[in-house]
Tab-separated table of C-alpha atoms and ligand atoms in Angstrom:
chain	number	residue	atom	x	y	z
A	28	MET	CA	20.074	11.701	2.384
A	29	LYS	CA	18.168	9.194	4.351
A	30	VAL	CA	14.430	8.630	4.154
A	31	LEU	CA	12.517	10.125	7.255
A	32	ILE	CA	8.878	9.445	6.522
A	33	ASP	CA	8.211	7.513	3.323
A	34	ARG	CA	6.039	8.419	0.783
A	35	SER	CA	2.712	6.012	1.599
A	36	GLU	CA	3.200	7.830	5.319
A	37	VAL	CA	3.058	11.183	4.249
A	38	ASP	CA	-0.127	10.316	1.913
A	39	ARG	CA	-1.864	8.458	4.815
A	40	ARG	CA	-1.055	11.280	7.092
A	41	ILE	CA	-2.323	14.031	4.385
A	42	GLY	CA	-5.541	12.359	3.943
A	43	GLU	CA	-6.080	12.025	8.008
A	44	MET	CA	-5.496	15.911	7.917
A	45	ALA	CA	-7.661	16.401	5.054
A	46	ARG	CA	-10.475	14.574	7.045
A	47	GLU	CA	-9.807	16.492	10.031
A	48	ILE	CA	-10.301	19.746	8.251
A	49	ALA	CA	-12.706	18.631	6.163
A	50	THR	CA	-15.124	18.052	9.432
A	51	ASP	CA	-13.891	21.546	11.214
A	52	TYR	CA	-14.707	23.489	8.173
A	53	ALA	CA	-17.828	21.848	7.050
A	54	GLY	CA	-20.316	24.201	5.910
A	55	SER	CA	-17.860	27.151	5.678
A	56	ALA	CA	-16.033	29.007	3.068
A	57	PRO	CA	-12.410	28.420	3.913
A	58	LEU	CA	-9.519	30.594	2.751
A	59	LEU	CA	-6.093	28.537	2.393
A	60	ILE	CA	-3.138	30.399	2.559
A	61	GLY	CA	-0.017	28.795	1.509
A	62	ILE	CA	3.718	30.015	2.290
A	63	LEU	CA	5.381	29.479	-0.739
A	64	ASN	CA	7.263	27.652	-1.853
A	65	GLY	CA	7.474	25.168	0.985
A	66	ALA	CA	3.492	24.597	1.355
A	67	ALA	CA	2.846	24.258	-2.321
A	68	GLN	CA	3.077	20.598	-2.691
A	69	PHE	CA	1.861	19.879	0.520
A	70	MET	CA	-1.358	22.361	0.173
A	71	MET	CA	-2.380	20.990	-3.311
A	72	ALA	CA	-2.211	17.610	-1.949
A	73	LEU	CA	-4.300	18.519	1.104
A	74	LEU	CA	-6.900	20.265	-1.578
A	75	ASP	CA	-6.795	16.926	-3.422
A	76	ARG	CA	-8.056	14.967	-0.339
A	77	LEU	CA	-10.872	17.451	0.197
A	78	PRO	CA	-14.553	16.665	-0.456
A	79	ASN	CA	-15.913	18.038	-3.765
A	80	GLU	CA	-18.747	20.202	-1.470
A	81	MET	CA	-15.791	21.766	0.437
A	82	LEU	CA	-13.688	22.723	-2.846
A	83	GLU	CA	-16.995	24.499	-4.157
A	84	GLN	CA	-16.471	26.678	-1.168
A	85	LEU	CA	-12.874	27.198	-0.723
A	86	ASP	CA	-10.257	29.701	-2.288
A	87	TYR	CA	-6.482	29.609	-1.972
A	88	ASP	CA	-3.850	32.064	-2.458
A	89	PHE	CA	-0.185	32.068	-1.693
A	90	VAL	CA	1.954	34.361	0.197
A	91	ASP	CA	6.209	34.312	-0.039
A	92	VAL	CA	8.136	35.665	2.902
A	93	SER	CA	12.216	35.212	3.150
A	94	SER	CA	13.993	34.579	6.062
A	95	TYR	CA	16.170	31.501	5.564
A	96	ARG	CA	19.367	30.907	3.748
A	97	GLY	CA	21.059	27.298	3.199
A	98	SER	CA	20.115	25.372	6.617
A	99	GLU	CA	20.480	28.322	8.844
A	100	SER	CA	17.734	30.993	10.100
A	101	THR	CA	18.465	34.867	9.628
A	102	GLY	CA	16.067	35.261	12.203
A	103	ARG	CA	14.352	38.309	9.953
A	104	VAL	CA	11.361	37.776	8.109
A	105	GLU	CA	9.961	39.919	5.097
A	106	LEU	CA	7.225	39.894	2.785
A	107	THR	CA	8.118	39.324	-0.735
A	108	LYS	CA	4.661	38.388	-2.188
A	109	ASP	CA	1.399	39.577	-0.940
A	110	LEU	CA	-2.131	38.134	-1.374
A	111	VAL	CA	-4.695	38.688	-3.876
A	112	VAL	CA	-7.465	37.447	-2.211
A	113	ALA	CA	-9.234	39.364	0.726
A	114	VAL	CA	-9.265	38.169	3.889
A	115	GLU	CA	-11.706	40.204	5.925
A	116	GLY	CA	-14.503	38.074	7.062
A	117	ARG	CA	-13.111	34.965	5.967
A	118	GLU	CA	-12.396	31.618	7.834
A	119	VAL	CA	-8.538	31.469	7.223
A	120	LEU	CA	-6.259	28.532	7.318
A	121	VAL	CA	-2.663	29.287	6.833
A	122	VAL	CA	-0.394	26.404	5.434
A	123	ASP	CA	3.404	25.743	5.714
A	124	GLY	CA	5.555	22.895	4.805
A	125	ILE	CA	7.406	22.951	7.889
A	126	VAL	CA	7.701	24.983	11.300
A	127	ASP	CA	10.862	25.556	12.835
A	128	THR	CA	11.540	28.672	15.233
A	129	GLY	CA	8.052	29.730	14.074
A	130	ARG	CA	8.809	33.234	13.130
A	131	SER	CA	7.828	32.996	9.417
A	132	LEU	CA	4.301	31.507	10.392
A	133	ALA	CA	4.042	34.138	13.266
A	134	PHE	CA	4.679	36.629	10.872
A	135	VAL	CA	2.123	35.694	8.437
A	136	MET	CA	-0.192	35.281	11.118
A	137	GLU	CA	0.309	38.590	12.025
A	138	LEU	CA	-0.254	39.844	8.652
A	139	VAL	CA	-3.435	37.909	8.027
A	140	ARG	CA	-4.821	39.054	11.636
A	141	GLY	CA	-4.194	42.637	10.923
A	142	ARG	CA	-6.594	42.241	7.867
A	143	ARG	CA	-10.013	40.920	10.449
A	144	PRO	CA	-10.293	37.259	9.367
A	145	ARG	CA	-13.564	35.629	10.887
A	146	SER	CA	-11.106	32.878	12.045
A	147	LEU	CA	-7.357	32.096	11.789
A	148	LYS	CA	-5.721	28.717	12.390
A	149	THR	CA	-2.474	27.157	11.109
A	150	CYS	CA	-1.667	23.703	9.434
A	151	THR	CA	1.923	22.478	8.863
A	152	LEU	CA	3.044	18.964	7.305
A	153	LEU	CA	6.277	19.202	9.454
A	154	ASP	CA	6.843	20.496	12.963
A	155	LYS	CA	10.265	21.160	15.062
A	156	SER	CA	8.468	22.276	17.756
A	157	ALA	CA	11.526	21.607	19.955
A	158	ARG	CA	13.103	24.821	18.343
A	159	ARG	CA	10.092	27.224	18.368
A	160	SER	CA	11.293	30.734	19.452
A	161	VAL	CA	8.115	32.499	19.503
A	162	PRO	CA	4.741	31.664	20.827
A	163	LEU	CA	2.609	30.018	18.130
A	164	VAL	CA	-0.484	27.541	18.080
A	165	VAL	CA	-0.276	24.735	15.460
A	166	ASP	CA	-3.838	23.587	14.852
A	167	TYR	CA	-3.060	20.954	12.440
A	168	ARG	CA	0.082	19.166	12.448
A	169	GLY	CA	1.097	16.270	10.061
A	170	PHE	CA	4.109	15.010	11.858
A	171	GLU	CA	6.635	16.014	14.665
A	172	ILE	CA	10.180	15.711	13.694
A	173	GLU	CA	13.686	16.279	15.671
A	174	ASP	CA	15.982	18.805	14.939
A	175	VAL	CA	17.059	17.632	11.672
A	176	PHE	CA	17.210	19.373	8.376
A	177	VAL	CA	14.808	17.901	5.970
A	178	VAL	CA	13.981	18.129	1.820
A	179	GLY	CA	10.983	16.710	0.072
A	180	TYR	CA	7.627	17.670	-0.330
A	181	GLY	CA	8.195	21.176	-0.816
A	182	MET	CA	11.010	21.540	1.608
A	183	ASP	CA	14.213	22.219	-0.196
A	184	TYR	CA	18.249	22.341	0.295
A	185	ASP	CA	19.206	25.663	-2.218
A	186	GLN	CA	16.173	24.911	-4.037
A	187	ARG	CA	16.873	21.391	-4.695
A	188	TYR	CA	15.183	18.257	-3.719
A	189	ARG	CA	11.661	20.257	-2.966
A	190	ALA	CA	9.617	17.528	-5.937
A	191	LEU	CA	10.361	14.316	-3.737
A	192	ARG	CA	6.987	12.596	-2.740
A	193	HIS	CA	8.957	11.354	0.739
A	194	ILE	CA	10.735	13.535	3.436
A	195	ALA	CA	14.469	13.006	3.620
A	196	ALA	CA	16.938	13.974	5.996
A	197	ILE	CA	20.227	15.464	4.996
A	198	GLU	CA	22.812	14.031	7.081
B	213	5GP	P1	10.799	29.282	10.897
B	213	5GP	O1	10.412	30.729	10.583
B	213	5GP	O2	9.813	28.565	11.541
B	213	5GP	O3	12.098	29.342	11.717
B	213	5GP	O4	11.418	28.572	9.638
B	213	5GP	C1	10.306	28.460	8.658
B	213	5GP	C2	10.898	28.122	7.423
B	213	5GP	O5	12.151	27.752	7.473
B	213	5GP	C3	10.033	27.191	6.599
B	213	5GP	O6	9.030	27.442	5.768
B	213	5GP	C4	11.330	26.772	5.454
B	213	5GP	O7	11.212	27.207	4.667
B	213	5GP	C5	12.688	26.740	6.532
B	213	5GP	N1	12.941	25.707	7.144
B	213	5GP	C6	13.083	25.266	8.220
B	213	5GP	N2	13.512	24.090	8.770
B	213	5GP	C7	13.895	23.515	7.502
B	213	5GP	C8	14.365	22.447	7.224
B	213	5GP	O8	14.527	21.399	7.856
B	213	5GP	N3	14.318	21.940	5.783
B	213	5GP	C9	14.118	22.926	4.857
B	213	5GP	N4	14.259	22.831	3.648
B	213	5GP	N5	13.463	24.028	5.032
B	213	5GP	C10	13.554	24.339	6.396
B	214	MG	MG1	8.978	28.601	3.959
């Protein structure tokens, strides 16, 4: 494994993203939806950097989808854990750790859109946009990365290395 983005760089960028999100959602009551397990660590780090006034208004929930085995996409996405919190009329921000082909996030966007949120945006720590196979707008992007398989900050290799505080590339 080789360090791709070190801990301080990840922390710095998450701080910037939190400031941007805090500005854009000021005065509203956002609902953050994280896609398990990859988004969990990033979403908690993001929440940790948001101002208290915003946390008083904000809710969060998680969904889980499955589509990925080892380092190769199967192309099929299914919902394995649904939301508990109601989406209708909410300002929803869907959060993932990494967007690759875009199928997982696009699937969750469709699911959420069908429940009539007031607004719907996307946020990801990492984006391999060159790999996109479905149209998708990423509203908040931490880092654009090349087509390498990465681990850390929620991203696993067969369930290992998720908890790292930096992003590493598997070679
Ligand atoms: P997509 O549906 O966009 O092709 O893939 C998104 C999901 O694939 C991510 O949420 C993540 O679970 C997995 N994924 C894509 N690229 C990587 C990668 O480089 N490393 C890891 N650990 N997971 C990845
Ligand atoms: Mg995932």
